Short mmCIF file of C-alpha atoms in Angstrom, two decimals:
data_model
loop_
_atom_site.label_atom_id
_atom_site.label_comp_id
_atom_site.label_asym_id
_atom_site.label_seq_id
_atom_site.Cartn_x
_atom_site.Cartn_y
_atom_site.Cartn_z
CA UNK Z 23 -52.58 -0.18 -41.65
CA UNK Z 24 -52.84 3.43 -40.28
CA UNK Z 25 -49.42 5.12 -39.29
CA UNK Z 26 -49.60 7.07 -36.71
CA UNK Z 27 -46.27 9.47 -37.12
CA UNK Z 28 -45.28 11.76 -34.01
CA UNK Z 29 -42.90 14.19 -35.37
CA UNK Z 30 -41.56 17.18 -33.70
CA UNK Z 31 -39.68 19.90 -35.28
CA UNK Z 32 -36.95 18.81 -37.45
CA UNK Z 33 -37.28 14.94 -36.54
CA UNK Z 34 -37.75 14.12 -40.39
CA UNK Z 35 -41.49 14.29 -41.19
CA UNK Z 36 -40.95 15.30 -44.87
CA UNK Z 37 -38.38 13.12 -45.17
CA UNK Z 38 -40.66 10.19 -43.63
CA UNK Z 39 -44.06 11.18 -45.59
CA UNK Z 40 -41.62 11.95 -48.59
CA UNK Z 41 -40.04 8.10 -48.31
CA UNK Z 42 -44.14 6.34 -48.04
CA UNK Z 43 -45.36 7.99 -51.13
CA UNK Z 44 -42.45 7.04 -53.22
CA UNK Z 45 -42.53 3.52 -51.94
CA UNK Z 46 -46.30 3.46 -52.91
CA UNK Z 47 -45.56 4.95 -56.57
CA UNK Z 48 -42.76 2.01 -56.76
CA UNK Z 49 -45.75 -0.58 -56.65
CA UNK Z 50 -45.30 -2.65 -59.38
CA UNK Z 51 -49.04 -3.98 -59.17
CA UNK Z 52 -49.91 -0.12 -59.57
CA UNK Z 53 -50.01 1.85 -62.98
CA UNK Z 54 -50.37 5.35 -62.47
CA UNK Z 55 -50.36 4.94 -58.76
CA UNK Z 56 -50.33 8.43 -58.22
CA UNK Z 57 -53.86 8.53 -59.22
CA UNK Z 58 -54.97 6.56 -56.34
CA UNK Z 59 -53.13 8.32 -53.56
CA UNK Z 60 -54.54 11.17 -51.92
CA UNK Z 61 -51.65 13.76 -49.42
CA UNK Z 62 -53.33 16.62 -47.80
CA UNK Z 63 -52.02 19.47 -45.49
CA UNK Z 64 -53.42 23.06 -44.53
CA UNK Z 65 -51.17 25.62 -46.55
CA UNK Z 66 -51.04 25.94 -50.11
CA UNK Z 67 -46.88 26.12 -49.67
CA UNK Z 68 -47.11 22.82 -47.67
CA UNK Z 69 -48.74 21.61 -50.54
CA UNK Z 70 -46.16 23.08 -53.05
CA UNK Z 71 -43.15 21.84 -51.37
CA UNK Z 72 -44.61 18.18 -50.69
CA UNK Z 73 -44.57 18.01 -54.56
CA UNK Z 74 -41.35 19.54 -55.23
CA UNK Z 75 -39.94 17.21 -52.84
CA UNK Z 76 -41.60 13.73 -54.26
CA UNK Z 77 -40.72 15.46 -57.89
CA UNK Z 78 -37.06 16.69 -56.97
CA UNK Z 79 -36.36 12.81 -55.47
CA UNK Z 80 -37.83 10.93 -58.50
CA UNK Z 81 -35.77 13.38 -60.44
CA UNK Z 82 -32.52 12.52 -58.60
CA UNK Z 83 -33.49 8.30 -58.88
CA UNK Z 84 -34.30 8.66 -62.71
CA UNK Z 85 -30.59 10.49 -63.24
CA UNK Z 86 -29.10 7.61 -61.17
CA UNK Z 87 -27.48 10.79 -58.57
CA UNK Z 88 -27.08 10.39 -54.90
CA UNK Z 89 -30.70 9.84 -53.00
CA UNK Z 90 -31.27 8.79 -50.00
CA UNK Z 91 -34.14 6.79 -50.62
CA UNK Z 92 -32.66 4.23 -53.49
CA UNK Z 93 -30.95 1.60 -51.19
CA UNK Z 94 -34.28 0.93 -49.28
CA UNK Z 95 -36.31 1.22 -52.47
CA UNK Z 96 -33.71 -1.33 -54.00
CA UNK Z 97 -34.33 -3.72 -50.75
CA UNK Z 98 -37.74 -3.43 -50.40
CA UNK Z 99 -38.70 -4.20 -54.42
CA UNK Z 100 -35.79 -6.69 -55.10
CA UNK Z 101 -34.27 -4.20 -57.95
CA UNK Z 102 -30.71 -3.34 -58.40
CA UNK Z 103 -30.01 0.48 -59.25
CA UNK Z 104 -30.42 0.65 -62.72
CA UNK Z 105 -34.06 -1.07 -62.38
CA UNK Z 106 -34.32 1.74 -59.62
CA UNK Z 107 -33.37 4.59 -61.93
CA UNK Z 108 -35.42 3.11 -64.87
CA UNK Z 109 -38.77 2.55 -62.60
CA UNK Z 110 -38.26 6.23 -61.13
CA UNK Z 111 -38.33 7.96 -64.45
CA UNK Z 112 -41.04 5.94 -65.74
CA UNK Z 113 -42.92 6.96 -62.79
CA UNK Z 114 -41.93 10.89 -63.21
CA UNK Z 115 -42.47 11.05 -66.91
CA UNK Z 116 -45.99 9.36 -65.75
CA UNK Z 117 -46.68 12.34 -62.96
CA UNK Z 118 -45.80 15.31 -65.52
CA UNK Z 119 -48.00 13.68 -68.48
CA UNK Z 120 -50.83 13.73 -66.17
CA UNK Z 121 -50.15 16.24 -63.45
CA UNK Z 122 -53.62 17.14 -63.09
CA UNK Z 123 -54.08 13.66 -61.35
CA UNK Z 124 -51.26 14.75 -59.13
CA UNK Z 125 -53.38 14.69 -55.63
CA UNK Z 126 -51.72 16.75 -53.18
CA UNK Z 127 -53.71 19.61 -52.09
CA UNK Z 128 -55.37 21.16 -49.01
CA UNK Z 129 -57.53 19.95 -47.41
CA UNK Z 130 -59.97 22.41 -48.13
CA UNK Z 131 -59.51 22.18 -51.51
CA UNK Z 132 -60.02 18.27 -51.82
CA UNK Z 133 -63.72 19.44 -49.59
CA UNK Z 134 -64.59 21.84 -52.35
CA UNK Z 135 -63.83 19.33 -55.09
CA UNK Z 136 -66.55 16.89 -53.51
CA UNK Z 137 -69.22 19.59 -52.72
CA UNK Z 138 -68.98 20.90 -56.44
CA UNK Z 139 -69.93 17.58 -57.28
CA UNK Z 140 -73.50 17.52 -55.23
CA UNK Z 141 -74.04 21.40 -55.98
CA UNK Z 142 -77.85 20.17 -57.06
CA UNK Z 143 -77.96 17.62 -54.64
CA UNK Z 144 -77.61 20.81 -51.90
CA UNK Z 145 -79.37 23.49 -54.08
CA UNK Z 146 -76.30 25.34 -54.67
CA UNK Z 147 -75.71 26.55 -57.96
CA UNK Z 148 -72.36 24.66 -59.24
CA UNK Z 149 -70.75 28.24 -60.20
CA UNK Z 150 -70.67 29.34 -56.96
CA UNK Z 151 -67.79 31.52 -55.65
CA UNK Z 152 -66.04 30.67 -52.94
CA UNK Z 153 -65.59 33.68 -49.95
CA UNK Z 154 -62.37 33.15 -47.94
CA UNK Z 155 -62.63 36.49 -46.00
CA UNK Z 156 -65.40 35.91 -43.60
CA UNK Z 157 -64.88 39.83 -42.30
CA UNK Z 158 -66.43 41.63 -45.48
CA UNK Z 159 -69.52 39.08 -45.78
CA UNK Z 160 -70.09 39.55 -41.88
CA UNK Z 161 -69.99 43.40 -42.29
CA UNK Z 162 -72.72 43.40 -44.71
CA UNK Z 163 -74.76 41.12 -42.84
CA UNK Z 164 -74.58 43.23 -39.68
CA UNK Z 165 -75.66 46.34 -41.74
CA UNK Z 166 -78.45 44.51 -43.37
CA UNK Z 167 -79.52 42.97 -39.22
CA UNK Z 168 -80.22 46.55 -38.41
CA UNK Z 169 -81.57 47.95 -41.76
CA UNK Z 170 -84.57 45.33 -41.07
CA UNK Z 171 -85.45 45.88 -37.55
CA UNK Z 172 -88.22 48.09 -38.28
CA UNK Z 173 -89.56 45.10 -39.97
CA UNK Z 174 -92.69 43.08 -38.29
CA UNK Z 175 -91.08 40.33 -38.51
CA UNK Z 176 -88.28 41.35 -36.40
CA UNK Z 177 -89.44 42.40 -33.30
CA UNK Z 178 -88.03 39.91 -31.25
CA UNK Z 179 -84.51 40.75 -32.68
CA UNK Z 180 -84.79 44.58 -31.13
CA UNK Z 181 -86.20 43.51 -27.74
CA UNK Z 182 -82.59 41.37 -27.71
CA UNK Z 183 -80.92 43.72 -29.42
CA UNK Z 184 -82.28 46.26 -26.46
CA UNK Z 185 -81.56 44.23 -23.54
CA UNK Z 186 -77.95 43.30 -25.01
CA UNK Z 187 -77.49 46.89 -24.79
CA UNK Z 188 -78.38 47.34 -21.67
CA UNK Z 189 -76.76 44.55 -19.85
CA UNK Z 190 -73.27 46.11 -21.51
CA UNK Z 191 -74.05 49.68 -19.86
CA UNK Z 192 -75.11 48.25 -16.48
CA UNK Z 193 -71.39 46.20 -16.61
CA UNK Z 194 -69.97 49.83 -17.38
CA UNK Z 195 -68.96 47.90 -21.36
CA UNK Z 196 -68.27 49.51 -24.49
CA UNK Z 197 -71.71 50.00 -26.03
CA UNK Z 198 -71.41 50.32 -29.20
CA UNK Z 199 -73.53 48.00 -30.77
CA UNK Z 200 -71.92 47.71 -34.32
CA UNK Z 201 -68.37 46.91 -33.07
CA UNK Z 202 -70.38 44.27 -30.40
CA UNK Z 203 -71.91 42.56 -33.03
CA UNK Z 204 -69.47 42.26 -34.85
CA UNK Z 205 -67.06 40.71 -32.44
CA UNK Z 206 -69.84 38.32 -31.35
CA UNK Z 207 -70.33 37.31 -35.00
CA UNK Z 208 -67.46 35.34 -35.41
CA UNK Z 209 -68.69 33.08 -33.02
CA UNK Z 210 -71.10 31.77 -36.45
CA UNK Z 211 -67.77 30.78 -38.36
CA UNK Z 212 -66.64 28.53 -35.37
CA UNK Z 213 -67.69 24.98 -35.84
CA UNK Z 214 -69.17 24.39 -32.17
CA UNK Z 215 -71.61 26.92 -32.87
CA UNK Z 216 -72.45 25.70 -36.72
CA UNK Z 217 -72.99 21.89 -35.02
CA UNK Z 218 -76.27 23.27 -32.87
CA UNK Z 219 -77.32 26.57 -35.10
CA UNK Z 220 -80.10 24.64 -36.95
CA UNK Z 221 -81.81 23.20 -33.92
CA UNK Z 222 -81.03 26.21 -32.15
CA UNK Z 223 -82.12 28.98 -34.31
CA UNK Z 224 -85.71 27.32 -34.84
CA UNK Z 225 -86.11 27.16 -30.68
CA UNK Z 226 -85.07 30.71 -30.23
CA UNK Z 227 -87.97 31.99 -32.91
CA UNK Z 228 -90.59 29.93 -31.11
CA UNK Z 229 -92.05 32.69 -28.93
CA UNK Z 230 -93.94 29.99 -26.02
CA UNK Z 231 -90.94 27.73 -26.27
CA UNK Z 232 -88.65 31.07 -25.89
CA UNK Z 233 -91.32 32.44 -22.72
CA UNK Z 234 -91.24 29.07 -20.64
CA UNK Z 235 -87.70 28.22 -21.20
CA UNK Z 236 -86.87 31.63 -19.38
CA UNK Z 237 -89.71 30.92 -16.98
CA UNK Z 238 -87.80 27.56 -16.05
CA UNK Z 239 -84.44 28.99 -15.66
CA UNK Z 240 -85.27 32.30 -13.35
CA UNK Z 241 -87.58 29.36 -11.45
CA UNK Z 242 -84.22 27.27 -10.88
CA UNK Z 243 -82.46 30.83 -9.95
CA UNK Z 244 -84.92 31.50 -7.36
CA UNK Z 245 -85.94 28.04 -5.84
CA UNK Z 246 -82.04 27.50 -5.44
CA UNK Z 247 -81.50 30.95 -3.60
CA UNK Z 248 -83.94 30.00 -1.54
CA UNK Z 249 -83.07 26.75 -0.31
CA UNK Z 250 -79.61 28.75 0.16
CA UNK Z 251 -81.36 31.43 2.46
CA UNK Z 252 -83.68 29.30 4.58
CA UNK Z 253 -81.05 27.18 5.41
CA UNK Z 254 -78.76 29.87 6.54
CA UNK Z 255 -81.73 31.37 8.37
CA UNK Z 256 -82.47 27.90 10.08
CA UNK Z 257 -78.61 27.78 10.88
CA UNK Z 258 -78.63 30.83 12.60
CA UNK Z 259 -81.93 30.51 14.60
CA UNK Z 260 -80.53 27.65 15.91
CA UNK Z 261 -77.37 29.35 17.20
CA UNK Z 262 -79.33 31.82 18.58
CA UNK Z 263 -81.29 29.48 20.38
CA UNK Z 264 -78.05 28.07 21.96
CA UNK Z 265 -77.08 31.31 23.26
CA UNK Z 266 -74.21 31.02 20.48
CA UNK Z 267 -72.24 33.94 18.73
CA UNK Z 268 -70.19 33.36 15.41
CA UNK Z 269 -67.29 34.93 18.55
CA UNK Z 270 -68.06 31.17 19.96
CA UNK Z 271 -67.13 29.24 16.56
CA UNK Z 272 -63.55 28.40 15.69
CA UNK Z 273 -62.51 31.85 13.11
CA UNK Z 274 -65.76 32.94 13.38
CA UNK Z 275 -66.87 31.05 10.38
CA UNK Z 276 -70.65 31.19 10.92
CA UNK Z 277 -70.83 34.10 9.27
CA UNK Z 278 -70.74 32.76 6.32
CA UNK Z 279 -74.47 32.02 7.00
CA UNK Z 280 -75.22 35.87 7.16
CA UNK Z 281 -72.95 36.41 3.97
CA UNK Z 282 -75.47 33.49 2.19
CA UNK Z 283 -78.50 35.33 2.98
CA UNK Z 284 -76.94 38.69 1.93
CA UNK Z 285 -76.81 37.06 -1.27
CA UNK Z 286 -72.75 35.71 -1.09
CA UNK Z 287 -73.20 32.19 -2.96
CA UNK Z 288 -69.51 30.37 -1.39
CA UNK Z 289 -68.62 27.99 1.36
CA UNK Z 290 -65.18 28.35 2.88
CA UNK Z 291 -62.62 25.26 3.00
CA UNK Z 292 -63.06 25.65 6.86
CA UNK Z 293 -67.31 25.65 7.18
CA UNK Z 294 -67.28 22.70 4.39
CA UNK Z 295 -65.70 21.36 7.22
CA UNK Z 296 -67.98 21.78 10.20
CA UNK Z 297 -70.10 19.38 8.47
CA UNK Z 298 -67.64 16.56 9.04
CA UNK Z 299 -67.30 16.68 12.25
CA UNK Z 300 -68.53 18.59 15.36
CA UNK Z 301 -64.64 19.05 16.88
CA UNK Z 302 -64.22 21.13 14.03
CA UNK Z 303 -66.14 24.31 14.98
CA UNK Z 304 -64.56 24.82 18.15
CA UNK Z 305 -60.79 25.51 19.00
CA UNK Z 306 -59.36 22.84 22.49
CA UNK Z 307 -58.91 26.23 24.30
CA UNK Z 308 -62.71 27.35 24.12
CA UNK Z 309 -64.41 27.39 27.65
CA UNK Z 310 -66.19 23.83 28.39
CA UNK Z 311 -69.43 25.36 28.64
CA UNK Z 312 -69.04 26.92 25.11
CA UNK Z 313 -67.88 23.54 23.53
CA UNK Z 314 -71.39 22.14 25.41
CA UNK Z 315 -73.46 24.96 23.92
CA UNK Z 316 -72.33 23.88 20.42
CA UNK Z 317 -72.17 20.24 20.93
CA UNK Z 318 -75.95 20.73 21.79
CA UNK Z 319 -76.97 23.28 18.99
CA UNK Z 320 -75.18 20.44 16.53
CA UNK Z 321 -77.31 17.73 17.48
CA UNK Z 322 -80.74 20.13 17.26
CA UNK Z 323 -80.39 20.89 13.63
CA UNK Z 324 -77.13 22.80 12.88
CA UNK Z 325 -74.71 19.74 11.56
CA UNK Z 326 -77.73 19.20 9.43
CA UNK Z 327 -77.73 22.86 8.19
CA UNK Z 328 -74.08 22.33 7.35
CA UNK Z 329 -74.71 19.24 5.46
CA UNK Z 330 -77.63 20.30 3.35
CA UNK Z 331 -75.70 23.60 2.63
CA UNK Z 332 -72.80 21.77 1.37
CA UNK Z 333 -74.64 19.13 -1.06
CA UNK Z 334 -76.17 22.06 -2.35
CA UNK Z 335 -73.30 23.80 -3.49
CA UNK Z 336 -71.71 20.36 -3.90
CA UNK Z 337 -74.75 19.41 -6.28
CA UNK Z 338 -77.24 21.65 -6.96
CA UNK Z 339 -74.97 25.20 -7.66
CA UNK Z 340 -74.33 23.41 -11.16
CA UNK Z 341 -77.80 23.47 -12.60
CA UNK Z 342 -77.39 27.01 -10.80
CA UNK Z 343 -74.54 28.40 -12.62
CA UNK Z 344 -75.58 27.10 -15.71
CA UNK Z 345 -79.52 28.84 -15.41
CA UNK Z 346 -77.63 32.15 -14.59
CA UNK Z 347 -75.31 31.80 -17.90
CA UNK Z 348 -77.78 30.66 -20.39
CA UNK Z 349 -80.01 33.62 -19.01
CA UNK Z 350 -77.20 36.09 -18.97
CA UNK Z 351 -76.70 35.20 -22.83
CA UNK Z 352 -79.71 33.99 -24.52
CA UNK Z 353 -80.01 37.46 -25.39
CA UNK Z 354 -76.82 37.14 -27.32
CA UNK Z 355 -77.40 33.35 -29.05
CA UNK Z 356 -81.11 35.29 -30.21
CA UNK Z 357 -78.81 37.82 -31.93
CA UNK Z 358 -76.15 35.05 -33.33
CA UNK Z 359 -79.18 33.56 -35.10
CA UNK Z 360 -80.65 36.12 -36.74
CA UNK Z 361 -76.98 36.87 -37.94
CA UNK Z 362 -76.84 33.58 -38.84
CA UNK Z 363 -79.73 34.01 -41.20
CA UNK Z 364 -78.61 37.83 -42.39
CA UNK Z 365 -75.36 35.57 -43.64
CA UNK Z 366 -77.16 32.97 -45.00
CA UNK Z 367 -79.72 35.20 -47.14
CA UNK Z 368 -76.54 37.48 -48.48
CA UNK Z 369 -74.77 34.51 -49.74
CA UNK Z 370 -77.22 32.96 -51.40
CA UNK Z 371 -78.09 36.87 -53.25
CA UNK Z 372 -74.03 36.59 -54.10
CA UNK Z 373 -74.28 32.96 -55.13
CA UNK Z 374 -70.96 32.27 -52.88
CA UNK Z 375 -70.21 29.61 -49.67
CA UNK Z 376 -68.06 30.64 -47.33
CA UNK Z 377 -65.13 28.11 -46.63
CA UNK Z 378 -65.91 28.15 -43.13
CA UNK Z 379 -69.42 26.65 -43.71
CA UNK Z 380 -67.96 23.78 -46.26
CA UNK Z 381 -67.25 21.60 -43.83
CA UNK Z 382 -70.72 21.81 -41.89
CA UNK Z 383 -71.91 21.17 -45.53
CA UNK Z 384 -69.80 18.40 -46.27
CA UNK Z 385 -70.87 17.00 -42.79
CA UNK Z 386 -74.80 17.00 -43.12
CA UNK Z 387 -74.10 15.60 -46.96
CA UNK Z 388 -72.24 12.55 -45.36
CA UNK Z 389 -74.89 12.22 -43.02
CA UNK Z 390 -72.56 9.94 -40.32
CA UNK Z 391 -72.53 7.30 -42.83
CA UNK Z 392 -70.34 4.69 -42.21
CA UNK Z 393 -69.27 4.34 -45.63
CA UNK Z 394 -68.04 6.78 -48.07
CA UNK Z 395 -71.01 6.95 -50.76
CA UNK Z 396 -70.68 10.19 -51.31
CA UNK Z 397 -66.78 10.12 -52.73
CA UNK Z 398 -68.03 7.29 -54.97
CA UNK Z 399 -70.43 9.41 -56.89
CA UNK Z 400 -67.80 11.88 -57.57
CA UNK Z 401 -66.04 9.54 -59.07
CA UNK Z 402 -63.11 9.50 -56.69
CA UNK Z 403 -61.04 6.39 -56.70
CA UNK Z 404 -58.27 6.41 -53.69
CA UNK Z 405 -56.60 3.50 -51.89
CA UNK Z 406 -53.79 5.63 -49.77
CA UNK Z 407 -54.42 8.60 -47.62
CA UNK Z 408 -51.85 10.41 -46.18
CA UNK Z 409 -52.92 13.45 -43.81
CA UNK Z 410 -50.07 15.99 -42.85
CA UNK Z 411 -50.13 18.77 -40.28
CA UNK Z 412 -52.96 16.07 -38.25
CA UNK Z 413 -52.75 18.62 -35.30
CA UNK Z 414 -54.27 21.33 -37.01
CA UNK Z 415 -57.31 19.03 -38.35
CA UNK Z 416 -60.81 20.01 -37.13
CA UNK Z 417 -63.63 17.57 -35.64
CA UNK Z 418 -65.73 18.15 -38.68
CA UNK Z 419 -62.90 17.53 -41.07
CA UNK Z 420 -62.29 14.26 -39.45
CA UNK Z 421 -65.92 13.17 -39.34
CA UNK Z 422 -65.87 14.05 -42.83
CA UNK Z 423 -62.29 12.12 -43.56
CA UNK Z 424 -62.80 9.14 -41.36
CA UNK Z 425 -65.30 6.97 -43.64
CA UNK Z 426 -62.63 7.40 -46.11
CA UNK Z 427 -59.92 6.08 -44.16
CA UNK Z 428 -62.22 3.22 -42.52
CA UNK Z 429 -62.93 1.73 -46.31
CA UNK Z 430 -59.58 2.12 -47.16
CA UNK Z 431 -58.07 0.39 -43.63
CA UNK Z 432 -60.59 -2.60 -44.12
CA UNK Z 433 -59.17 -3.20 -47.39
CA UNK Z 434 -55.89 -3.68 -45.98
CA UNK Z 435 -54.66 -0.43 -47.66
CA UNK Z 436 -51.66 1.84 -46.04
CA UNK Z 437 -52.53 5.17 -45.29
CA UNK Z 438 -50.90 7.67 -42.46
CA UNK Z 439 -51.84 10.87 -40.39
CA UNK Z 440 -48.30 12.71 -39.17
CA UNK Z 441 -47.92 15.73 -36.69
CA UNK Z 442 -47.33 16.99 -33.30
CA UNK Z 443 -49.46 18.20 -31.03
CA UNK Z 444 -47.06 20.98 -29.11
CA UNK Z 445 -47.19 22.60 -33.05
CA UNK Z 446 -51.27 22.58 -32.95
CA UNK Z 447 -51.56 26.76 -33.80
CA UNK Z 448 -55.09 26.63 -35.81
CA UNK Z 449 -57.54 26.56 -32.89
CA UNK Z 450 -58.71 30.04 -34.17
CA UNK Z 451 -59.50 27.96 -37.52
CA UNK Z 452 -61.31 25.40 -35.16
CA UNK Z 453 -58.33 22.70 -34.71
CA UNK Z 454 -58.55 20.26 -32.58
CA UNK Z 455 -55.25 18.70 -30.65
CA UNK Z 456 -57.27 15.95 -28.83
CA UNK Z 457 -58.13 14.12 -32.22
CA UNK Z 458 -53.78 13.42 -32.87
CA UNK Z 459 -53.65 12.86 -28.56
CA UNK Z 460 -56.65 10.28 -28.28
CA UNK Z 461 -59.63 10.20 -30.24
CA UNK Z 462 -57.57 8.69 -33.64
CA UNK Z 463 -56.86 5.54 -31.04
CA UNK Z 464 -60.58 4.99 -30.23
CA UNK Z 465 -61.96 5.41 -33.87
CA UNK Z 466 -60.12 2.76 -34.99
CA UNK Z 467 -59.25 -1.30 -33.97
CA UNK Z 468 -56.09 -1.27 -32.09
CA UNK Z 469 -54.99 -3.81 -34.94
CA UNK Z 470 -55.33 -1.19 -37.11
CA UNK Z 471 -52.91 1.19 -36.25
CA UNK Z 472 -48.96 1.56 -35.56
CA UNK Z 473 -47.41 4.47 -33.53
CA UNK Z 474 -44.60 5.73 -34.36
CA UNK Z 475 -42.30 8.89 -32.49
CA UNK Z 476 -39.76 10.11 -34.57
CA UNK Z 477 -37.81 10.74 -31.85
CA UNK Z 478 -34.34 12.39 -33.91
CA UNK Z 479 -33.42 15.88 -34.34
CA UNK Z 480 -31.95 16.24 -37.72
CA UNK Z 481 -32.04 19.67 -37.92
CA UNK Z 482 -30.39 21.29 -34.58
CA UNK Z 483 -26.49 20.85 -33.66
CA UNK Z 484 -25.96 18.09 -30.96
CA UNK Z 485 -24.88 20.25 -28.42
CA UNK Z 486 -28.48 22.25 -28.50
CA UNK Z 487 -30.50 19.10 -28.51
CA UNK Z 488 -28.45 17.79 -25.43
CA UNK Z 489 -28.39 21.33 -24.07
CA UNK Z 490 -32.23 21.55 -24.25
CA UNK Z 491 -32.86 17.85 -23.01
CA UNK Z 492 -30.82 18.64 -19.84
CA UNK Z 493 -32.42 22.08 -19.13
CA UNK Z 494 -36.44 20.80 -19.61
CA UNK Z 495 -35.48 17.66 -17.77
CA UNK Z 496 -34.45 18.97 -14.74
CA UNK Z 497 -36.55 22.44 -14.60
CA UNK Z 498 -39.89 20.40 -14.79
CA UNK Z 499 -38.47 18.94 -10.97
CA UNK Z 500 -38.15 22.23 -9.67
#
């Protein structure tokens, strides 16, 4: 079974996750259950205060004081106190005789422990050093990118390096190209850049793909601009053959089809809705012979001109909009990837990974497999996992957790995930809310899970919780 706890601030997450690993130690099937049970957060004083916690409790149980946790331990295992006290300082004398089996860590520390273990597999020397300041290793990287542009080789890289520049001076931008860079190179560490660098990188340095791709995308620009200005002309021509003014239309909205020629890509609410109807374009206090004028001229061709305009930008301004982006910044992905490589090539000199490229790693070692082969040749043996902080946990971290958790699930094992998704404040580090909100209930059989809110605020004075209750409640009706 996977636990799904919902815990906001003070409702008693420690205290919950706290309770569940006890109750797992207190397995009388288990010897040195602590071995098989794997708790990982995101701080290394989340990780220090988890153990204190399980440590300071076992502590308390072995010395028969006041705990919280004995009268449930005592129901749950059939024991009276003393068996309590004497099972709890078997289990702690256990734990410090063999601390190093003591699996709480980080997340990213547990990662590094399995890569370490394929360093061959990967061609990574297993004495690598691991980088956790991105800033310094970009730095050198962006002073090596423009030592080497009077290489051959890197021709390419100046002609994007030049137009870059120039699209920042025409937009009246800071120009200075270091500081650019730079700011644009932290896009590499992000993980929805490392998913499509490898494809992407080898697409950009293909010179015909690079030449027709553009080709494509300022054909898609044009052809679309001039569907747009044709059938603005064709609107107006018609008008004109009416004897019709834009004075003649209700607010003078016509005009839009002069504004669409001048190159002015937007409908209004009110011409989206001369299409639907030709009542629309006139006001009930317009002259009769006016209303026949534009009857007329909208059964000749101008509903139709109002229709086609508005499944174009209904439809078509997508592909549009997305040609005129990907143009305005393949300039910028060229330079990304040959930043990318910079990075790449000084790492491997240093013999160091980054941390922020350990999970890609980890990722493209797994391979989407289904099962977790690649903790069983490290010789990792765990039956419980329990995931703190869930909030904060990135998409590749879960692909790269969730095989675990499946084998563990379909052997009937208990494991848990615990957080809150108003506390999610590691986007920068590439967390992901929406895995705690919704995708954890689709990767799994609903059988296979149990939500749970903890819904009490042990921490705040009664009068504040009821105080704040009141106040949200009735402000979000305002």
């Amino acid at each position: 079974m996977l636990n799904i706890y919902r815990a906001s601030a003070g409702s008693g997450k420690t205290y919950r996750l706290t309770k569940d690993y006890i109750h797992l130690l207190f397995d009388p099937l288990k010897e040195r259950a602590h071995r098989r049970i794997l708790a990982v957060t995101f701080t290394n004083k989340a990780t220090d205060e988890m153990k204190t916690r399980i440590l300071k409790e076992l502590h308390l149980l072995s010395q028969g004081e006041k705990s919280s946790y004995r009268k449930e331990l005592m129901a749950k295992f059939r024991m009276d106190e003393e068996a309590v006290n004497q099972r709890a300082k078997h289990i702690l004398i256990t734990i410090l005789h063999d601390y190093s089996s003591f699996s709480i860590s980080t997340i990213d520390r547990f990662f590094q422990q399995v890569i370490r273990s394929f360093a061959r597999d990967i061609g990574v020397h297993g004495g690598y050093n691991l980088e956790l300041d991105n800033s310094s290793t970009l730095e050198q990287s962006v002073d090596n990118l423009f030592l080497d542009l009077s290489k051959d080789e890197n021709k390419q890289l100046l002609q994007w390096l030049t137009s870059y520049a120039e699209d920042r001076i025409e937009q009246s931008e800071n120009w200075n190209m270091r500081s650019n860079i730079m700011e644009l190179g932290k896009e590499i560490f992000k993980e929805s850049y490392q998913h499509k660098a490898e494809a992407t990188n080898l697409k950009l340095h293909e010179r015909e793909f690079l030449s027709n791709y553009r080709k494509s995308l300022r054909e898609i620009k044009t052809c679309f601009e001039a569907k747009v200005k044709q059938t603005a002309t064709n609107g107006l021509n018609i008008m004109a053959r009416n004897g019709l003014t834009h004075d003649d239309f209700s607010y003078k909205t016509t005009n839009v089809f002069e504004k669409l020629i001048k190159g002015k890509l937007e409908l209004s609410n009110r011409f989206v809705g001369f299409a639907d109807g030709v009542s629309n374009c006139y006001t009930k206090t317009k002259p009769q012979d006016i209303k026949n004028a534009i009857e007329s001229a909208y059964s000749l061709g101008l509903q139709k001109c109002f229709l086609d305009l508005v499944e174009l930008f209904r439809v078509d301004i997508v592909t549009y909009n997305s040609a005129l982006i990907v143009l305005k910044h393949i300039n910028t992905l060229g330079i990304l990837s040959d930043l990318a490589v910079q990075i790449k090539k000084l790492t491997d000199e240093q013999n160091t990974m980054l941390i922020s490229d350990s999970n890609m790693l980890l990722n493209k070692i797994i391979d989407n497999s289904d099962t977790p082969f690649v903790y069983e040749k490290t010789g990792i043996q765990i039956d419980n996992f329990m995931i703190d902080e869930f909030q904060d946990t990135s998409l590749l971290q879960w692909e790269n957790f969730r095989p675990l958790l499946s084998n563990s699930l379909s052997s009937g094992k208990f494991n848990l995930v615990v957080g809150d998704v108003k506390q999610s404040i590691y986007r920068w580090r590439n967390s992901d809310w929406k895995l705690l909100d919704e995708q954890i209930l689709t990767d799994f059989r609903k059988e296979q899970l149990h939500e749970e809110n903890l819904d009490t605020n042990w921490r705040s004075d009664k009068n504040i919780v009821d105080f704040n209750n009141s106040f949200f409640v009735r402000s979000s009706q305002i």
